[in-house]
CSV table of C-alpha atoms in Angstrom, one decimal:
chain,number,residue,atom,x,y,z
A,103,MET,CA,59.9,-74.1,141.6
A,104,ARG,CA,60.3,-75.7,145.1
A,105,VAL,CA,63.4,-77.9,145.4
A,106,MET,CA,64.5,-80.4,148.0
A,107,LEU,CA,68.1,-81.6,148.1
A,108,VAL,CA,69.1,-85.1,149.2
A,109,ASP,CA,72.7,-86.3,149.6
A,110,ASP,CA,74.5,-88.1,152.4
A,111,GLU,CA,77.7,-86.1,151.9
A,112,PRO,CA,77.7,-82.7,153.7
A,113,LEU,CA,80.1,-81.2,151.2
A,114,ALA,CA,78.1,-82.3,148.2
A,115,LEU,CA,74.9,-81.0,149.8
A,116,GLU,CA,76.5,-77.6,150.5
A,117,ARG,CA,77.8,-77.5,146.9
A,118,LEU,CA,74.3,-78.0,145.6
A,119,LYS,CA,72.9,-75.2,147.9
A,120,VAL,CA,75.6,-72.8,146.6
A,121,PHE,CA,74.7,-73.7,143.0
A,122,PHE,CA,71.0,-73.1,143.5
A,123,ARG,CA,71.7,-69.5,144.6
A,124,ASP,CA,72.7,-68.9,141.0
A,125,ILE,CA,69.6,-70.5,139.4
A,126,ALA,CA,66.6,-68.3,138.9
A,127,GLY,CA,63.1,-69.2,139.8
A,128,VAL,CA,63.8,-71.8,142.4
A,129,GLU,CA,63.5,-72.1,146.2
A,130,VAL,CA,65.3,-74.7,148.2
A,131,VAL,CA,62.7,-75.7,150.7
A,132,GLY,CA,64.5,-78.5,152.5
A,133,SER,CA,67.2,-81.1,152.6
A,134,ALA,CA,67.9,-84.7,153.8
A,135,MET,CA,70.9,-86.9,154.3
A,136,ASP,CA,69.5,-90.4,154.0
A,137,GLY,CA,66.7,-92.2,152.2
A,138,GLU,CA,64.3,-92.5,155.1
A,139,ALA,CA,64.5,-88.8,155.9
A,140,ALA,CA,64.1,-88.0,152.1
A,141,GLY,CA,60.9,-89.9,151.9
A,142,GLU,CA,59.5,-88.2,155.0
A,143,GLY,CA,60.6,-84.8,153.7
A,144,ILE,CA,59.0,-85.3,150.3
A,145,ALA,CA,55.7,-86.3,151.8
A,146,GLU,CA,55.7,-83.3,154.1
A,147,LEU,CA,57.2,-80.5,151.9
A,148,LYS,CA,55.7,-81.7,148.6
A,149,PRO,CA,58.5,-80.2,146.5
A,150,ASP,CA,58.3,-79.8,142.7
A,151,LEU,CA,61.8,-81.2,142.2
A,152,VAL,CA,64.1,-83.4,144.2
A,153,ILE,CA,67.8,-83.6,143.6
A,154,LEU,CA,68.4,-87.1,144.8
A,155,ASP,CA,71.7,-88.9,145.5
A,156,VAL,CA,71.6,-92.6,144.4
A,157,GLN,CA,73.7,-94.2,147.1
A,158,MET,CA,72.7,-93.4,150.7
A,159,PRO,CA,72.4,-95.1,154.0
A,160,ALA,CA,69.3,-97.2,154.9
A,161,LYS,CA,67.5,-96.5,151.7
A,162,SER,CA,68.9,-95.7,148.2
A,163,GLY,CA,67.7,-92.8,146.1
A,164,LEU,CA,66.4,-95.3,143.6
A,165,ALA,CA,64.2,-96.9,146.2
A,166,VAL,CA,63.0,-93.5,147.4
A,167,ALA,CA,62.0,-92.6,143.8
A,168,ALA,CA,60.4,-96.0,143.1
A,169,GLY,CA,58.2,-95.6,146.2
A,170,LEU,CA,56.7,-92.3,145.3
A,171,GLU,CA,53.0,-92.1,144.5
A,172,GLU,CA,52.2,-91.1,140.9
A,173,GLU,CA,49.8,-88.4,142.1
A,174,ASP,CA,51.7,-85.2,142.9
A,175,ARG,CA,55.0,-86.9,142.3
A,176,PRO,CA,57.9,-84.5,142.1
A,177,GLU,CA,60.4,-84.5,139.3
A,178,ILE,CA,63.5,-86.4,140.1
A,179,VAL,CA,67.1,-85.5,139.1
A,180,PHE,CA,69.6,-88.1,140.3
A,181,VAL,CA,73.2,-87.3,141.2
A,182,THR,CA,75.9,-90.0,141.7
A,183,ALA,CA,79.5,-90.7,141.1
A,184,PHE,CA,78.7,-94.0,139.4
A,185,GLU,CA,77.5,-94.3,135.8
A,186,GLN,CA,76.2,-97.8,136.2
A,187,TYR,CA,73.0,-96.6,137.9
A,188,ALA,CA,71.8,-94.6,134.9
A,189,PRO,CA,69.6,-97.3,133.4
A,190,ASP,CA,67.8,-97.8,136.8
A,191,ALA,CA,67.5,-94.1,137.2
A,192,PHE,CA,65.6,-93.7,133.9
A,193,ASP,CA,63.5,-96.8,134.8
A,194,VAL,CA,61.9,-94.6,137.5
A,195,GLU,CA,61.4,-91.8,134.9
A,196,ALA,CA,64.0,-89.4,136.2
A,197,ALA,CA,64.1,-86.1,134.5
A,198,ASP,CA,67.9,-86.2,134.4
A,199,TYR,CA,71.0,-88.0,135.7
A,200,LEU,CA,74.1,-86.0,136.8
A,201,LEU,CA,77.5,-87.3,137.5
A,202,LYS,CA,79.5,-86.0,140.4
A,203,PRO,CA,81.1,-83.5,140.7
A,204,VAL,CA,78.0,-81.7,139.5
A,205,ARG,CA,78.6,-78.8,137.1
A,206,LEU,CA,76.5,-75.7,137.4
A,207,ASP,CA,75.6,-75.6,133.7
A,208,ARG,CA,74.4,-79.3,133.8
A,209,LEU,CA,72.4,-78.6,137.0
A,210,ARG,CA,70.8,-75.6,135.4
A,211,GLN,CA,69.9,-77.6,132.4
A,212,ALA,CA,68.4,-80.4,134.6
A,213,VAL,CA,66.3,-77.9,136.5
A,214,GLU,CA,65.0,-76.4,133.2
A,215,ARG,CA,64.1,-79.8,131.9
A,216,ALA,CA,62.3,-80.7,135.1
A,217,ARG,CA,60.4,-77.4,134.9
A,218,ARG,CA,59.3,-78.1,131.4
A,219,ARG,CA,58.3,-81.7,132.2
A,220,ARG,CA,56.2,-80.5,135.2
A,221,ALA,CA,54.5,-77.8,133.1
A,222,ALA,CA,53.8,-80.3,130.3
A,223,ARG,CA,52.6,-83.1,132.5
A,224,SER,CA,49.0,-82.0,132.6
A,225,ALA,CA,48.9,-81.9,128.8
A,226,LEU,CA,50.1,-85.5,128.4
A,227,THR,CA,48.0,-88.6,128.7
A,228,ARG,CA,49.0,-92.1,129.6
A,229,THR,CA,47.0,-93.4,126.6
A,230,ALA,CA,49.3,-91.6,124.2
A,231,GLU,CA,52.4,-93.0,126.0
A,232,LEU,CA,51.1,-96.5,125.9
A,233,GLU,CA,50.3,-96.2,122.2
A,234,ALA,CA,53.8,-95.0,121.5
A,235,GLU,CA,55.3,-97.9,123.5
A,236,MET,CA,53.1,-100.4,121.7
A,237,ARG,CA,54.2,-99.1,118.3
A,238,ALA,CA,57.7,-99.3,119.5
A,239,LEU,CA,57.4,-102.9,120.4
A,240,CYS,CA,56.2,-103.8,117.0
A,241,SER,CA,58.5,-101.6,114.9
A,242,THR,CA,62.0,-100.8,114.1
A,243,PRO,CA,63.5,-97.3,113.8
A,244,PRO,CA,62.6,-95.8,110.4
A,245,ALA,CA,65.3,-94.7,108.1
A,246,GLN,CA,65.2,-91.6,106.0
A,247,ALA,CA,65.6,-91.6,102.2
A,248,ASN,CA,69.3,-90.9,102.7
A,249,GLY,CA,69.7,-94.0,104.9
A,250,TYR,CA,70.1,-92.2,108.2
A,251,GLN,CA,67.9,-92.9,111.2
A,252,ASP,CA,65.3,-90.2,111.9
A,253,ALA,CA,64.5,-91.7,115.3
A,254,LEU,CA,65.9,-94.0,117.9
A,255,TRP,CA,64.1,-96.5,120.1
A,256,VAL,CA,65.1,-96.4,123.8
A,257,PRO,CA,64.1,-98.4,126.8
A,258,GLY,CA,61.1,-96.9,128.7
A,259,ARG,CA,59.5,-97.8,132.0
A,260,THR,CA,57.1,-100.3,130.4
A,261,GLY,CA,58.5,-100.8,126.9
A,262,MET,CA,60.3,-99.0,124.2
A,263,VAL,CA,60.0,-95.3,123.4
A,264,ARG,CA,60.5,-93.7,120.0
A,265,VAL,CA,62.7,-90.6,120.3
A,266,PRO,CA,62.6,-88.5,117.0
A,267,MET,CA,66.0,-87.0,116.3
A,268,THR,CA,64.4,-83.6,115.7
A,269,SER,CA,63.6,-83.5,119.4
A,270,VAL,CA,67.2,-84.2,120.5
A,271,ASP,CA,69.3,-81.1,121.3
A,272,TRP,CA,72.5,-82.9,122.1
A,273,ILE,CA,74.0,-86.3,122.9
A,274,GLU,CA,76.7,-87.0,125.4
A,275,ALA,CA,78.7,-90.2,126.0
A,276,ALA,CA,78.5,-92.0,129.4
A,277,LYS,CA,81.0,-94.9,129.0
A,278,ASP,CA,79.0,-97.8,127.4
A,279,TYR,CA,75.9,-95.6,127.1
A,280,VAL,CA,74.8,-92.4,125.5
A,281,LEU,CA,72.4,-89.8,126.9
A,282,LEU,CA,69.9,-88.2,124.5
A,283,HIS,CA,69.0,-84.8,125.8
A,284,THR,CA,65.7,-83.2,124.7
A,285,THR,CA,64.0,-80.1,126.1
A,286,THR,CA,61.9,-82.1,128.5
A,287,ARG,CA,64.0,-85.1,129.6
A,288,SER,CA,66.9,-87.3,128.9
A,289,TYR,CA,66.9,-90.8,127.5
A,290,ILE,CA,69.6,-93.4,128.0
A,291,LEU,CA,70.7,-95.9,125.3
A,292,ARG,CA,73.3,-98.5,125.3
A,293,ALA,CA,75.5,-97.5,122.3
A,294,THR,CA,78.8,-96.0,121.3
A,295,MET,CA,79.4,-92.6,119.8
A,296,GLY,CA,81.0,-94.3,116.8
A,297,ALA,CA,78.0,-96.5,116.1
A,298,LEU,CA,75.7,-93.5,116.4
A,299,GLU,CA,77.7,-91.5,114.0
A,300,GLN,CA,77.0,-94.1,111.3
A,301,LYS,CA,73.2,-93.8,112.0
A,302,LEU,CA,72.7,-90.1,112.3
A,303,ASP,CA,72.5,-87.5,109.5
A,304,PRO,CA,75.5,-85.2,110.0
A,305,THR,CA,73.4,-82.3,108.6
A,306,GLU,CA,71.0,-82.8,111.5
A,307,MET,CA,73.3,-83.8,114.3
A,308,MET,CA,77.0,-82.7,114.1
A,309,ARG,CA,79.8,-84.3,116.0
A,310,VAL,CA,81.5,-81.6,118.1
A,311,HIS,CA,83.6,-83.7,120.4
A,312,ARG,CA,84.6,-87.4,120.7
A,313,SER,CA,82.0,-87.5,123.5
A,314,ALA,CA,79.2,-85.2,122.1
A,315,PHE,CA,76.9,-84.4,119.2
A,316,VAL,CA,74.9,-81.2,119.0
A,317,ARG,CA,71.9,-80.2,116.8
A,318,PRO,CA,72.9,-77.0,115.1
A,319,GLY,CA,69.5,-75.5,115.5
A,320,ALA,CA,69.8,-75.8,119.3
A,321,VAL,CA,72.9,-73.6,119.5
A,322,GLN,CA,72.2,-70.1,120.9
A,323,GLU,CA,75.7,-68.8,121.6
A,324,ILE,CA,79.3,-69.6,120.7
A,325,GLU,CA,81.7,-69.1,123.6
A,326,ARG,CA,85.5,-68.8,123.5
A,327,PRO,CA,86.7,-69.7,127.0
A,328,GLY,CA,90.4,-69.5,125.9
A,329,LYS,CA,92.7,-69.4,123.0
A,330,GLY,CA,91.8,-72.2,120.5
A,331,MET,CA,88.9,-73.3,122.7
A,332,LEU,CA,85.2,-73.3,121.8
A,333,ALA,CA,82.0,-74.0,123.7
A,334,LEU,CA,78.4,-74.1,122.5
A,335,LYS,CA,75.6,-72.7,124.7
A,336,LEU,CA,72.3,-74.4,123.9
A,337,ALA,CA,68.7,-73.1,124.2
A,338,ASP,CA,68.2,-75.0,127.5
A,339,GLY,CA,71.3,-73.5,129.1
A,340,ALA,CA,73.6,-76.5,128.6
A,341,VAL,CA,77.2,-75.7,127.6
A,342,VAL,CA,78.9,-78.3,125.4
A,343,GLN,CA,82.6,-78.2,124.9
A,344,VAL,CA,84.0,-78.5,121.3
A,345,GLY,CA,87.0,-80.8,120.9
A,346,PRO,CA,90.1,-79.2,119.5
A,347,ASN,CA,90.0,-81.3,116.4
A,348,TYR,CA,86.4,-80.3,115.7
A,349,VAL,CA,86.6,-76.5,116.2
A,350,ARG,CA,87.2,-75.6,112.5
A,351,ARG,CA,84.5,-77.8,111.1
A,352,VAL,CA,82.0,-76.7,113.8
A,353,LEU,CA,82.5,-73.0,113.0
A,354,GLU,CA,82.2,-73.7,109.3
A,355,ARG,CA,79.0,-75.6,109.8
A,356,LEU,CA,77.4,-73.0,112.1
A,357,ASP,CA,78.5,-70.2,109.7
A,358,ALA,CA,76.9,-72.0,106.8
A,359,ALA,CA,73.7,-72.6,108.7
A,360,GLY,CA,73.5,-68.8,109.3
């Protein structure tokens, strides 16, 4: 996968370059430090993925992404120090949204998600997307027989999108929002973790931290970074920390699940 890096901070740009040396199957083909240069570089280099800072001189990353043509459009992963831009980022169909300082595991996860999205793009049709959005506008999230929601409706570019909970690997808090992470993309929803806990079936989505839920079936490895500490490595490479108060019940749950 050909990658272009865009950030107006030299240290942040260098940090990304170092991280990409540890990510397999990628080639950094260019970089830029402002929005105008980013647009020109994307047009010339035609990267598969652009890691794009939100706030930059002359032209913001959001403006750069919004101006890209649909044909041969690269996947976009935004990076920023400010959570409030997340809704706008997903309005331009970003593959992911990373908060600075960027962590290697989250960057690796974002790259894998972008890779899957790009591979799957040819198999998707706009007709199917429009049908899903139209159903969303006329419906409310269904509840299972046990009263829990089996899907959530989230804002999309032209309407609402139904996200089945079976497709969500993990959920993380981002202040007044939550990010729903699937294997192909992330979705943003204005909600609290407490409110979600009341809606989600605990047998399908377990609380592992005050800021995270994980689907047990997505867990590939259990890591112990230190005494009394626990982390879950997921199928897409993400590493989710388990809160101290959740360690025992998470271990019991995973053991019971086999």
